[in-house]
Amino acid sequence: MKRILWEKKLLPGVALMGLLTLPALAQGYNKSFRVPADGGSLEVVHKIGSVSVNVAEGSTVTVTARQSDARISATQSSQGKVRIVVEGNAAIDLVINAPTGTALDLSCIKGEVTVRNMSGPIRVRNTEGDILLSGIRSTRVDVGSSDGNVSFSGDVLPGGSYSLKSFSGHVSAILPASADFRLIASSNQGGIDVSSFGMSLNKQTDKQVEGTRGEGRATVTLWTQQGTIHLKRR
């Protein structure tokens, strides 16, 4: 009888210890930085796992990862630039919230990179994985993937430069019907479809299309070695 009573007293304590350890395991990685009103700049150097950048309210850059043991180095320079480096070979998914005007410089070896609703300059390099940009309102976009699809949906602003490239993946761009730009599209082994946009074509072959929409106030460059190219109107 005494042994049974002792076990009853012990079990609530064991359960309490288990509850106390749960928040630490679920907490993951979380770090924030105050940045200039215009968003400043953000650099990400990642190995394996996804990178997702979304708009934050206010003047704060927040970095989160689900893994509590993530080997992440997040620092800020005296000029306000935030630099995030992920070490090791474990798959780590980063979620970053930043002011819309933040200048982005993102690089990843293996994983999907997603950028939504940003308006600052955007540069993305991905070795093995897709690059997805949506709701973009920037004058400078330069993205490329060695082995992955590249897609862009956003505005084309006067004086802007938009370069979307992939070696073995497909490249697609969805632009406003009123977009004013000069197009250079090249695909060595895939097809090129720009039929949904009425434009003045200077050159059209199976591998290359060049043309102008409106006065050509922006430049749109679409390139792939092995995939297809699709230019669509929204």
Coordinates of C-alpha atoms in Angstrom, one line a residue, residues 56-233:
A56 CA 6.7 43.2 -41.7
E57 CA 4.9 46.1 -40.1
G58 CA 7.1 48.8 -38.7
S59 CA 10.9 48.9 -38.9
T60 CA 11.8 45.5 -37.7
V61 CA 13.4 42.5 -39.3
T62 CA 12.4 39.2 -37.7
V63 CA 14.1 35.8 -38.3
T64 CA 12.5 32.6 -37.2
A65 CA 13.2 28.9 -37.7
R66 CA 11.3 25.9 -36.4
Q67 CA 14.4 24.0 -35.4
S68 CA 15.5 24.8 -31.8
D69 CA 19.0 23.6 -32.6
A70 CA 19.4 25.7 -35.8
R71 CA 22.9 26.8 -36.4
I72 CA 22.1 30.4 -37.4
S73 CA 24.3 33.4 -37.2
A74 CA 22.2 36.6 -37.4
T75 CA 24.1 39.9 -37.0
Q76 CA 23.7 43.6 -37.8
S77 CA 26.4 46.0 -38.9
S78 CA 26.8 49.5 -37.6
Q79 CA 25.2 50.7 -40.9
G80 CA 22.1 48.7 -40.1
K81 CA 22.6 45.8 -42.6
V82 CA 21.3 42.5 -41.3
R83 CA 23.2 39.4 -42.3
I84 CA 21.9 35.8 -41.8
V85 CA 24.2 32.8 -42.3
V86 CA 23.0 29.2 -41.8
E87 CA 25.7 26.7 -41.0
G88 CA 25.8 22.9 -41.1
N89 CA 24.0 20.5 -43.5
A90 CA 20.7 20.1 -41.6
A91 CA 17.6 21.2 -43.5
I92 CA 16.4 24.5 -41.9
D93 CA 13.4 26.5 -43.1
L94 CA 13.8 30.3 -42.5
V95 CA 10.9 32.7 -42.3
I96 CA 11.9 36.3 -42.4
N97 CA 9.7 39.4 -42.0
A98 CA 11.1 42.7 -43.2
P99 CA 9.9 46.2 -44.2
T100 CA 8.7 46.3 -47.7
G101 CA 11.5 48.5 -49.0
T102 CA 14.3 46.3 -47.7
A103 CA 17.0 45.5 -50.3
L104 CA 17.3 41.7 -50.5
D105 CA 20.4 39.6 -51.4
L106 CA 19.5 36.0 -50.9
S107 CA 21.5 32.9 -51.8
C108 CA 20.6 29.2 -51.2
I109 CA 22.1 25.9 -52.3
K110 CA 19.1 23.6 -52.0
G111 CA 15.6 24.8 -51.2
E112 CA 12.7 27.0 -52.4
V113 CA 13.1 30.8 -52.1
T114 CA 9.9 32.8 -51.9
V115 CA 9.6 36.6 -51.8
R116 CA 6.2 38.3 -51.4
N117 CA 5.0 41.9 -51.6
M118 CA 8.4 43.5 -51.4
S119 CA 9.4 46.8 -53.1
G120 CA 13.1 47.1 -52.6
P121 CA 15.9 45.8 -54.9
I122 CA 15.8 42.0 -55.1
R123 CA 18.7 39.7 -55.9
V124 CA 18.3 35.9 -55.5
R125 CA 20.7 33.0 -56.4
N126 CA 19.6 29.4 -55.9
T127 CA 21.5 26.3 -57.0
E128 CA 18.9 23.6 -56.6
G129 CA 15.3 24.9 -56.0
D130 CA 12.5 27.1 -57.3
I131 CA 12.4 30.9 -56.9
L132 CA 8.9 32.4 -56.5
L133 CA 8.3 36.1 -56.5
S134 CA 4.8 37.5 -56.1
G135 CA 3.2 40.9 -55.5
I136 CA 6.6 42.6 -56.3
R137 CA 6.8 46.3 -56.8
S138 CA 10.5 46.9 -57.3
T139 CA 12.7 48.6 -59.9
R140 CA 15.5 46.1 -59.6
V141 CA 14.9 42.3 -59.8
D142 CA 17.8 39.9 -60.6
V143 CA 17.1 36.3 -59.9
G144 CA 18.6 33.0 -61.1
S145 CA 18.4 29.3 -60.4
S146 CA 20.7 26.6 -61.8
D147 CA 18.2 23.8 -61.3
G148 CA 14.8 25.1 -60.6
N149 CA 11.8 27.1 -62.0
V150 CA 11.7 30.9 -61.7
S151 CA 8.4 32.7 -61.6
F152 CA 7.6 36.4 -61.2
S153 CA 4.3 38.2 -60.6
G154 CA 4.4 42.0 -60.0
D155 CA 4.6 45.4 -61.5
V156 CA 7.0 46.7 -64.1
L157 CA 8.0 50.2 -63.2
P158 CA 9.6 52.9 -65.5
G159 CA 13.4 52.6 -65.5
G160 CA 13.2 49.2 -63.9
S161 CA 15.3 46.2 -64.8
Y162 CA 13.9 42.6 -64.4
S163 CA 16.2 39.6 -65.0
L164 CA 14.8 36.1 -64.6
K165 CA 17.1 33.2 -65.4
S166 CA 17.3 29.4 -65.0
F167 CA 19.6 26.9 -66.5
S168 CA 17.4 23.8 -66.5
G169 CA 14.0 25.1 -65.2
H170 CA 11.1 27.0 -66.6
V171 CA 10.8 30.8 -66.5
S172 CA 7.5 32.6 -66.2
A173 CA 6.4 36.2 -65.7
I174 CA 3.0 37.6 -65.1
L175 CA 2.8 41.3 -65.8
P176 CA 0.1 44.0 -65.8
A177 CA -1.7 44.5 -69.1
S178 CA -0.5 48.2 -69.0
A179 CA 3.2 47.2 -68.5
D180 CA 5.6 49.3 -70.6
F181 CA 8.8 47.4 -71.3
R182 CA 11.4 46.1 -73.7
L183 CA 11.6 42.3 -73.8
I184 CA 14.6 40.0 -74.4
A185 CA 13.6 36.3 -74.1
S186 CA 16.0 33.4 -74.9
S187 CA 15.6 29.6 -74.6
N188 CA 18.1 27.3 -76.3
Q189 CA 16.1 24.1 -76.0
G190 CA 12.6 25.0 -74.8
G191 CA 9.8 27.1 -76.3
I192 CA 9.0 30.7 -75.9
D193 CA 5.4 31.9 -75.5
V194 CA 4.6 35.6 -75.4
S195 CA 1.4 35.5 -77.3
S196 CA -0.8 36.9 -74.5
F197 CA 1.0 40.2 -74.8
G198 CA 0.5 42.3 -77.9
M199 CA 3.9 43.9 -78.7
S200 CA 6.0 45.1 -81.5
L201 CA 8.5 42.3 -82.2
N202 CA 12.0 43.1 -83.5
K203 CA 13.1 39.5 -83.6
Q204 CA 11.3 36.2 -83.3
T205 CA 12.9 32.7 -83.7
D206 CA 12.5 29.4 -82.0
K207 CA 15.2 30.4 -79.6
Q208 CA 14.9 34.1 -79.1
V209 CA 12.2 36.8 -79.0
E210 CA 12.8 40.5 -78.8
G211 CA 10.1 43.2 -78.7
T212 CA 8.7 46.3 -77.2
R213 CA 5.5 47.0 -75.4
G214 CA 4.6 50.7 -75.2
E215 CA 7.6 52.9 -75.2
G216 CA 9.9 50.3 -73.6
R217 CA 10.5 52.2 -70.3
A218 CA 11.7 49.1 -68.5
T219 CA 13.8 46.1 -69.5
V220 CA 12.6 42.5 -69.0
T221 CA 15.1 39.7 -69.6
L222 CA 14.0 36.1 -69.6
W223 CA 16.5 33.3 -70.1
T224 CA 16.7 29.5 -69.8
Q225 CA 19.0 26.9 -71.3
Q226 CA 16.7 23.9 -71.2
G227 CA 13.3 25.0 -70.0
T228 CA 10.4 27.0 -71.5
I229 CA 9.5 30.7 -71.2
H230 CA 6.0 32.0 -70.6
L231 CA 5.1 35.7 -70.5
K232 CA 1.5 36.2 -69.4
R233 CA -0.8 39.2 -68.9

